[in-house]
Structures are given as C-alpha cells and as structure tokens.
Short mmCIF file of C-alpha atoms in Angstrom, two decimals:
data_model
loop_
_atom_site.label_atom_id
_atom_site.label_comp_id
_atom_site.label_asym_id
_atom_site.label_seq_id
_atom_site.Cartn_x
_atom_site.Cartn_y
_atom_site.Cartn_z
CA MET A 1 -16.66 -38.06 14.25
CA SER A 2 -15.82 -35.18 16.57
CA LYS A 3 -15.83 -31.71 15.07
CA THR A 4 -13.26 -30.40 17.54
CA PRO A 5 -10.11 -31.22 15.49
CA ALA A 6 -11.56 -29.61 12.37
CA ILE A 7 -12.65 -26.49 14.26
CA THR A 8 -9.25 -26.26 15.93
CA ALA A 9 -7.47 -26.58 12.57
CA VAL A 10 -9.63 -23.89 10.95
CA VAL A 11 -9.14 -21.47 13.85
CA ALA A 12 -5.38 -22.08 14.00
CA LEU A 13 -4.95 -21.66 10.25
CA SER A 14 -7.04 -18.49 10.28
CA ALA A 15 -4.96 -17.02 13.12
CA LEU A 16 -1.75 -17.76 11.22
CA ALA A 17 -3.29 -16.28 8.07
CA ILE A 18 -4.16 -13.05 9.86
CA TRP A 19 -0.58 -12.82 11.08
CA GLY A 20 0.79 -13.47 7.60
CA ALA A 21 -1.59 -11.04 5.89
CA THR A 22 -0.54 -8.20 8.20
CA ARG A 23 3.21 -8.73 7.83
CA GLU A 24 5.39 -6.07 6.21
CA ARG A 25 6.16 -6.86 2.58
CA THR A 26 8.86 -5.76 0.16
CA PRO A 27 8.33 -5.13 -3.57
CA ARG A 28 9.03 -8.01 -5.93
CA ASN A 29 12.33 -7.83 -7.78
CA PHE A 30 11.43 -7.72 -11.49
CA ILE A 31 14.51 -5.90 -12.80
CA SER A 32 16.81 -7.30 -15.45
CA PRO A 33 20.48 -8.12 -14.77
CA GLN A 34 21.54 -4.87 -16.43
CA ALA A 35 19.03 -2.87 -14.42
CA ALA A 36 20.19 -4.65 -11.27
CA ALA A 37 23.79 -3.67 -12.04
CA ASP A 38 22.72 -0.05 -12.60
CA LYS A 39 20.81 -0.06 -9.31
CA GLU A 40 23.82 -1.44 -7.46
CA ALA A 41 26.04 1.25 -9.00
CA THR A 42 23.55 3.92 -7.92
CA GLN A 43 23.45 2.56 -4.39
CA GLN A 44 27.26 2.55 -4.27
CA VAL A 45 27.36 6.21 -5.35
CA GLU A 46 24.80 7.05 -2.65
CA ARG A 47 26.90 5.25 -0.03
CA ASP A 48 30.02 7.13 -1.10
CA PHE A 49 28.59 10.60 -1.75
CA GLY A 50 25.14 10.58 -0.16
CA SER A 51 21.66 10.56 -1.65
CA ASP A 52 20.72 13.01 -4.40
CA GLY A 53 17.50 13.75 -2.51
CA ALA A 54 15.22 12.65 -5.34
CA SER A 55 13.35 10.21 -3.08
CA LEU A 56 12.10 12.91 -0.71
CA VAL A 57 11.66 16.59 -1.52
CA LEU A 58 9.95 19.34 0.43
CA LEU A 59 8.15 21.69 -1.98
CA ILE A 60 7.52 25.18 -0.61
CA ASP A 61 5.61 27.79 -2.61
CA HIS A 62 4.16 31.24 -2.01
CA LEU A 63 0.38 31.46 -2.38
CA GLY A 64 0.09 35.25 -2.28
CA ARG A 65 1.23 38.04 -4.58
CA GLY A 66 4.78 38.25 -3.25
CA ASP A 67 7.68 35.82 -3.22
CA LEU A 68 9.88 33.93 -0.74
CA PHE A 69 12.01 37.03 -0.08
CA ASP A 70 9.17 39.08 1.37
CA ARG A 71 9.72 39.68 5.05
CA GLU A 72 6.83 37.50 6.26
CA ALA A 73 7.54 34.71 3.78
CA ALA A 74 11.27 34.71 4.55
CA ARG A 75 10.57 34.44 8.27
CA ALA A 76 8.17 31.52 7.70
CA LEU A 77 10.66 29.85 5.34
CA ARG A 78 13.43 29.98 7.92
CA GLU A 79 11.03 28.60 10.53
CA ILE A 80 10.02 25.69 8.29
CA LEU A 81 13.61 24.82 7.45
CA ALA A 82 14.71 25.02 11.09
CA THR A 83 11.80 22.78 12.16
CA VAL A 84 12.52 20.14 9.54
CA ARG A 85 16.27 20.09 10.14
CA ASP A 86 15.78 19.61 13.88
CA MET A 87 13.62 16.52 13.40
CA PRO A 88 15.33 13.19 14.17
CA GLU A 89 13.60 11.64 11.15
CA ILE A 90 15.53 13.90 8.76
CA GLY A 91 19.20 13.24 8.12
CA ARG A 92 19.76 16.21 5.82
CA ALA A 93 17.62 18.99 4.35
CA PHE A 94 19.61 20.99 1.83
CA ALA A 95 17.95 24.28 0.81
CA PHE A 96 19.26 27.26 -1.13
CA ASP A 97 19.91 29.14 2.10
CA GLN A 98 22.91 26.83 2.67
CA VAL A 99 24.56 27.65 -0.66
CA PRO A 100 27.54 29.94 0.07
CA VAL A 101 28.17 33.03 -2.07
CA GLN A 102 31.40 35.06 -2.08
CA LEU A 103 31.38 38.78 -2.73
CA LEU A 104 34.58 40.15 -4.32
CA GLY A 105 36.34 37.02 -3.04
CA LEU A 106 36.57 38.56 0.41
CA PHE A 107 33.65 37.24 2.47
CA LYS A 108 30.62 34.99 2.26
CA THR A 109 26.99 36.04 2.42
CA GLU A 110 23.69 34.25 2.77
CA LEU A 111 21.15 33.85 0.03
CA LEU A 112 18.39 34.07 2.65
CA PRO A 113 19.36 36.76 5.18
CA ASP A 114 17.65 37.56 8.47
CA PRO A 115 14.04 38.58 7.75
CA ASP A 116 14.48 41.54 10.08
CA SER A 117 17.05 42.94 7.68
CA GLY A 118 16.18 45.92 5.54
CA GLU A 119 14.13 45.60 2.36
CA SER A 120 17.18 46.45 0.28
CA ARG A 121 19.15 43.54 1.73
CA LEU A 122 16.29 41.11 1.08
CA ALA A 123 15.99 42.40 -2.49
CA ALA A 124 19.73 42.02 -3.03
CA ALA A 125 19.59 38.47 -1.68
CA ARG A 126 16.79 37.73 -4.13
CA GLU A 127 18.89 38.94 -7.06
CA ARG A 128 21.91 36.94 -5.92
CA ALA A 129 19.83 33.78 -5.51
CA LEU A 130 18.26 34.06 -8.96
CA ALA A 131 21.65 34.76 -10.53
CA HIS A 132 23.35 31.83 -8.81
CA PRO A 133 23.99 29.00 -11.34
CA VAL A 134 23.01 26.30 -8.84
CA VAL A 135 20.03 28.03 -7.23
CA GLY A 136 18.28 30.13 -9.88
CA GLY A 137 15.93 28.04 -11.99
CA HIS A 138 16.89 24.85 -10.11
CA MET A 139 16.44 25.06 -6.35
CA LEU A 140 14.51 28.31 -6.68
CA SER A 141 11.98 29.10 -9.38
CA GLU A 142 12.65 32.04 -11.71
CA ASP A 143 9.91 34.09 -10.07
CA ALA A 144 11.31 33.30 -6.59
CA ARG A 145 7.93 31.98 -5.48
CA THR A 146 8.78 28.27 -5.22
CA THR A 147 11.71 26.35 -3.81
CA ILE A 148 12.57 22.69 -3.36
CA VAL A 149 14.42 21.16 -0.42
CA PRO A 150 15.91 17.69 -1.10
CA MET A 151 15.95 15.65 2.09
CA THR A 152 17.15 12.29 3.36
CA LEU A 153 15.08 10.16 5.71
CA THR A 154 16.70 8.35 8.62
CA ALA A 155 13.74 6.01 9.17
CA PRO A 156 13.87 2.58 7.49
CA GLU A 157 11.63 1.71 4.57
CA GLY A 158 8.16 0.35 5.23
CA LYS A 159 5.78 1.31 8.00
CA GLY A 160 8.46 3.33 9.79
CA ALA A 161 9.02 5.48 6.72
CA ARG A 162 5.28 6.07 6.34
CA GLU A 163 4.97 7.26 9.92
CA ALA A 164 8.10 9.39 9.66
CA LEU A 165 6.84 11.09 6.50
CA HIS A 166 3.56 11.87 8.21
CA ARG A 167 5.35 13.48 11.17
CA VAL A 168 7.63 15.50 8.90
CA GLU A 169 4.74 16.77 6.80
CA GLU A 170 2.63 17.67 9.81
CA SER A 171 5.53 19.51 11.49
CA ALA A 172 6.31 21.47 8.31
CA LYS A 173 2.65 22.44 7.86
CA THR A 174 2.42 23.50 11.49
CA ALA A 175 5.49 25.72 11.04
CA ALA A 176 3.86 27.27 7.94
CA GLU A 177 0.54 28.07 9.65
CA GLY A 178 -0.42 31.71 9.50
CA SER A 179 2.03 32.43 6.67
CA PRO A 180 1.48 32.74 2.91
CA LEU A 181 3.57 29.59 2.32
CA ARG A 182 2.35 26.12 1.44
CA VAL A 183 4.45 23.00 2.03
CA ARG A 184 4.10 19.59 0.40
CA LEU A 185 6.16 16.41 0.34
CA ILE A 186 6.99 15.08 -3.12
CA GLY A 187 9.49 12.62 -4.55
CA GLU A 188 9.75 8.88 -5.15
CA LEU A 189 9.03 7.82 -1.57
CA PRO A 190 5.80 9.83 -1.02
CA VAL A 191 4.56 8.79 -4.46
CA ALA A 192 5.26 5.12 -3.71
CA ILE A 193 3.43 5.34 -0.38
CA THR A 194 0.48 7.14 -1.97
CA ARG A 195 0.31 4.53 -4.72
CA SER A 196 0.41 1.73 -2.15
CA ASP A 197 -2.39 3.35 -0.14
CA ALA A 198 -4.48 3.72 -3.31
CA VAL A 199 -4.01 0.05 -4.19
CA ASP A 200 -4.98 -0.97 -0.64
CA ALA A 201 -8.11 1.18 -0.85
CA GLU A 202 -9.04 -0.38 -4.20
CA GLN A 203 -8.48 -3.84 -2.77
CA ARG A 204 -10.84 -3.14 0.12
CA ARG A 205 -13.43 -1.63 -2.20
CA PHE A 206 -13.42 -4.55 -4.64
CA GLN A 207 -13.43 -7.06 -1.80
CA ILE A 208 -16.47 -5.37 -0.27
CA ILE A 209 -18.18 -5.44 -3.67
CA GLY A 210 -17.34 -9.13 -4.20
CA ASN A 211 -18.47 -10.20 -0.74
CA SER A 212 -21.63 -8.12 -1.04
CA LEU A 213 -22.52 -9.74 -4.36
CA ALA A 214 -21.89 -13.20 -2.90
CA ALA A 215 -24.06 -12.39 0.12
CA VAL A 216 -26.90 -11.08 -2.06
CA LEU A 217 -26.80 -14.17 -4.28
CA ALA A 218 -26.76 -16.42 -1.22
CA LEU A 219 -29.77 -14.59 0.22
CA LEU A 220 -31.65 -15.04 -3.04
CA LEU A 221 -30.78 -18.76 -3.15
CA PHE A 222 -31.32 -19.72 0.50
CA ARG A 223 -33.60 -16.93 1.77
CA GLY A 224 -32.12 -16.90 5.23
CA ILE A 225 -29.34 -15.18 7.11
CA GLY A 226 -28.02 -18.38 8.68
CA ALA A 227 -27.76 -20.29 5.41
CA THR A 228 -26.17 -17.25 3.78
CA LEU A 229 -23.47 -17.17 6.45
CA VAL A 230 -22.86 -20.90 5.92
CA VAL A 231 -21.85 -20.07 2.33
CA VAL A 232 -20.15 -16.69 2.75
CA ILE A 233 -17.97 -17.29 5.82
CA PRO A 234 -15.93 -20.22 4.43
CA THR A 235 -15.38 -18.30 1.20
CA ALA A 236 -14.03 -15.30 3.12
CA VAL A 237 -11.85 -17.61 5.21
CA GLY A 238 -10.35 -19.06 2.02
CA VAL A 239 -9.44 -15.61 0.75
CA LEU A 240 -7.91 -14.81 4.15
CA TRP A 241 -5.82 -17.99 4.06
CA THR A 242 -4.54 -17.10 0.62
CA LEU A 243 -3.49 -13.59 1.63
CA GLY A 244 -1.93 -14.99 4.79
CA VAL A 245 0.14 -17.65 3.00
CA LEU A 246 1.31 -15.12 0.43
CA GLY A 247 2.09 -12.72 3.27
CA PHE A 248 4.54 -15.19 4.77
CA THR A 249 6.65 -14.91 1.62
CA GLY A 250 7.41 -11.33 2.65
CA ILE A 251 6.96 -10.20 -0.96
CA GLN A 252 4.50 -7.50 -1.94
CA LEU A 253 1.58 -8.62 -4.10
CA GLY A 254 1.30 -7.31 -7.64
CA GLY A 255 -1.53 -5.03 -8.67
CA LEU A 256 -3.67 -7.82 -10.15
CA SER A 257 -3.08 -10.16 -7.23
CA GLN A 258 -3.81 -7.46 -4.71
CA VAL A 259 -7.01 -6.10 -6.26
CA VAL A 260 -8.50 -8.65 -8.68
CA MET A 261 -7.50 -11.97 -7.09
CA PRO A 262 -9.59 -11.65 -3.88
CA VAL A 263 -12.73 -10.97 -5.93
CA LEU A 264 -12.07 -13.96 -8.22
CA LEU A 265 -11.45 -16.25 -5.27
CA THR A 266 -14.64 -15.01 -3.63
CA MET A 267 -16.68 -15.96 -6.69
CA ILE A 268 -14.93 -19.33 -7.08
CA GLY A 269 -15.32 -20.20 -3.40
CA PHE A 270 -18.93 -19.05 -3.37
CA THR A 271 -19.75 -21.37 -6.29
CA ASN A 272 -18.38 -24.45 -4.51
CA ALA A 273 -19.91 -23.46 -1.18
CA ALA A 274 -23.33 -22.90 -2.78
CA HIS A 275 -23.18 -26.30 -4.48
CA ILE A 276 -22.46 -28.07 -1.20
CA ALA A 277 -25.07 -26.09 0.73
CA LEU A 278 -27.72 -26.77 -1.92
CA GLY A 279 -26.73 -30.44 -1.83
CA VAL A 280 -27.29 -30.48 1.92
CA ARG A 281 -30.70 -28.88 1.44
CA ARG A 282 -31.71 -31.44 -1.19
CA GLU A 283 -30.66 -34.30 1.09
CA CYS A 284 -32.61 -32.79 3.97
CA GLU A 285 -35.70 -32.49 1.76
CA SER A 286 -35.36 -36.20 0.93
CA GLY A 287 -35.95 -36.99 4.60
CA LEU A 288 -32.43 -37.32 6.00
CA SER A 289 -31.37 -35.67 9.23
CA ARG A 290 -29.12 -32.69 8.86
CA ARG A 291 -26.03 -34.63 9.99
CA ASP A 292 -26.73 -37.45 7.53
CA ALA A 293 -27.58 -34.92 4.81
CA ILE A 294 -24.19 -33.22 5.25
CA ALA A 295 -22.37 -36.56 5.00
CA SER A 296 -24.35 -37.59 1.93
CA ALA A 297 -23.85 -34.25 0.18
CA LEU A 298 -20.09 -34.40 0.79
CA ARG A 299 -19.87 -37.94 -0.60
CA LYS A 300 -21.63 -36.83 -3.79
CA LEU A 301 -20.07 -33.40 -4.29
CA ARG A 302 -16.55 -33.48 -2.92
CA LYS A 303 -15.07 -35.09 -6.04
CA PRO A 304 -16.85 -32.80 -8.56
CA CYS A 305 -15.96 -29.72 -6.49
CA ALA A 306 -12.36 -30.93 -6.12
CA LEU A 307 -12.06 -31.51 -9.88
CA SER A 308 -13.53 -28.06 -10.51
CA ALA A 309 -10.99 -26.48 -8.13
CA ILE A 310 -8.09 -28.42 -9.68
CA THR A 311 -8.99 -27.53 -13.27
CA THR A 312 -9.46 -23.88 -12.27
CA ALA A 313 -6.09 -23.89 -10.49
CA VAL A 314 -4.41 -25.48 -13.52
CA GLY A 315 -5.92 -22.79 -15.74
CA PHE A 316 -4.51 -20.06 -13.54
CA ALA A 317 -1.18 -21.88 -13.24
CA SER A 318 -0.84 -21.86 -17.03
CA LEU A 319 -0.32 -18.10 -16.79
CA ILE A 320 3.10 -18.80 -15.24
CA ILE A 321 4.51 -19.25 -18.76
CA ALA A 322 3.59 -15.65 -19.64
CA GLU A 323 6.46 -13.23 -20.21
CA ALA A 324 5.06 -10.44 -18.05
CA HIS A 325 6.01 -10.88 -14.39
CA LEU A 326 2.72 -9.29 -13.30
CA ILE A 327 0.76 -12.00 -15.14
CA LYS A 328 3.10 -14.76 -13.87
CA ASP A 329 2.53 -13.79 -10.26
CA PHE A 330 -1.19 -13.34 -10.78
CA GLY A 331 -1.53 -16.85 -12.20
CA ARG A 332 0.58 -18.41 -9.46
CA ASP A 333 -1.24 -16.57 -6.66
CA CYS A 334 -4.69 -17.39 -8.05
CA ALA A 335 -3.77 -21.08 -8.48
CA LEU A 336 -2.67 -21.28 -4.86
CA GLY A 337 -5.71 -19.30 -3.74
CA THR A 338 -8.11 -21.58 -5.60
CA ILE A 339 -6.80 -24.65 -3.77
CA LEU A 340 -6.78 -22.94 -0.37
CA THR A 341 -10.28 -21.58 -0.88
CA PHE A 342 -11.53 -25.07 -1.82
CA ILE A 343 -10.00 -26.49 1.38
CA ALA A 344 -11.62 -23.73 3.43
CA VAL A 345 -15.00 -24.40 1.81
CA ILE A 346 -14.85 -28.19 2.11
CA LEU A 347 -14.02 -27.82 5.82
CA GLY A 348 -16.06 -24.76 6.68
CA VAL A 349 -19.41 -25.43 5.01
CA PRO A 350 -20.03 -28.79 6.76
CA LEU A 351 -18.98 -27.36 10.12
CA LEU A 352 -21.28 -24.35 9.80
CA ALA A 353 -24.08 -26.43 8.30
CA ALA A 354 -23.99 -28.66 11.39
CA SER A 355 -24.17 -25.61 13.66
CA PRO A 356 -27.34 -23.61 14.49
CA LEU A 357 -26.58 -21.47 11.39
CA GLY A 358 -27.45 -24.49 9.24
CA ALA A 359 -31.05 -24.61 10.45
CA GLY A 360 -32.09 -22.77 7.30
CA LEU A 361 -30.92 -25.73 5.19
CA ASP A 362 -33.38 -28.17 6.77
#
C-alpha cells in the first residue's frame, strides 16, 4: 500500500496543529453564577464611570535621599507623566498632579508645580499634597518618595496588551533615565501577563525534560540515532496534535494541562512507540524483511497498544467527575491527548520505520 496518503495526512494534521497551538486563547470561565453577576455589575460600573485603574498602575519611587518634590525628581516626574500620557496605548493616566486644590476659595494651585520654581514653592506643594485627603497616604506615600499612577490601556487584551505594556514600560524607563526615579508597572494586567509567561516557561522546561528522558531511554534501548528518532518523533507529533486541537477551542489551558500534560503524554506515547519499534526489531531478527516486519509487528501489537491507550484515556476521563474545574479540565485534556498520541504513534512509527531512519531496527 502506498505511504503517500498517510504521509500527507500526518503533515496536514501537524500543520493544522501548529496553527491551533499558536492561536490566541482566553481564560476558562470558572466563576459561579453569583461571581458572574458581580463581575457584570463591575463591568457596568466601569462602562458608566470608567475603570478604577487597578488593572494597570505605574509605580514611581525615589531611590536617593530626597523625595519627589526635589527639583531634579520633580522635573523627571513631570517628564515621565507627560511621556506616558502622550502615548496612544494609554487612555488615561491619573496622577496626583491633576488633583486640584483651592486656596482660600479664590484660585486653584498645582500639587506639583514647575520644577524651576523656588524651593519654598516646591516645599509648600509637598505639604499641600501630603495634607490632601485624596493624595496623602493614598496616591502619594507619607514620606513623599513614592507615588502611584492608575492608568487605562487602550489596547485589547491578549498579545496586543502585552506589546502595549512593553512599549509603555520602556518609554517610562527611558524618560526616567539619568534621574533618581525608578518606574515599574504593577496591577492585575502585568501580574497576569507575568504569570502567563512563567507558566509558558515552565511548560517548555518540563517538555524539554520529558523529551530528553524519552530520547535517552530510546538511545539505551535501540543504540542508534535513527531508531531513536523513529520512537521520539511520533510521540512529539502526538503532543503537538493535542495542543493544536485544544488550541482550536480558543480557551486557555489550565496549569496542570499546560505544564504536566505534555510530559505525561510524552511518556505514554514513548511507551507505545517503543513497544512497536521493539516488535519490528524482533520480527526483523526472525528473518523477515523490514517491510514485512513492520506489518507483522502492527498485526500483533496494534490491539494491545490500542487497549492500553483506551484504558489510560478512560482513567483520565474519570477525573471529569471531580469538583475542581482544574482537575476536570486536566482529565479531559489528557484523555483526548492519549487518543491523539496513540494515533500519531500508530501512524508515525511504521512510516519512519520504513524510511532510512528505520535501518537501525534491522
């Protein structure tokens, strides 16, 4: 039978999986009905009155002996605020310098005057800011060395928000260069992005560890690079298919599914692939040609390997009855991944074994 249809199917599925695995995903919705109602109420308040700025905050602090009302620090602070407010990524940046103060009910004054003003005016502004009920101890620390600037981001959530945050942070740090001020982005959005990056890094690290262990075991079993690739490549393809199919749902993977699942699937797929490859080697040692050995090994091992994959998938699927959503998703994702990895192995190992890579199985 021609290998072309099988090769075409594997390549096409892998291309689709790569596309699915790289798609933008949104977090899973695990909130209760009451929490959903509270979230909707919060969103309605934000639509009517604007965001409270808790999702994105610019933290500015003085690293020297002085405070934000020193001439050099005040000049740098005004430069940072002007830079951030002029950026198209920022919808609003509300700092204490925009809080109006009336003196004797006659005229308004600024809490952050021109840095070229006299020392007495800067000192008076410092006293007014610390005494202000909204600014002192809230937007400005009691020692006047740290201030927060709640901001709203115009970029949409996802990759656009990540890039926008990077540009905002870099621009603010550039404006602060050469001054005693340090700027940092804090809030819910930067924390969420940092957490997502950390999970992605852990996923890559564990996947490298899992694939490395599988490759080392395959080298010990088959003692050849070609035979090792016959076992490892289909296993990696199965993990890729799983991530790709789950990526098409558009829903972000949970922590267990994102970090632990690829390693588990690598070990499960490696076990089946090693069984088939060893079966091919045994048949070759009995005197069969490699093509006949592959056919004979598949006839003998496809049912046991299929039953092993099904029972493993059923075991993972039983986790769906758990109360924790994280465990539910982990069980469902691993059950799907086990079946997809088995399909990748049962297709990929014979194809690679029949190629020049399979010479080490003779």
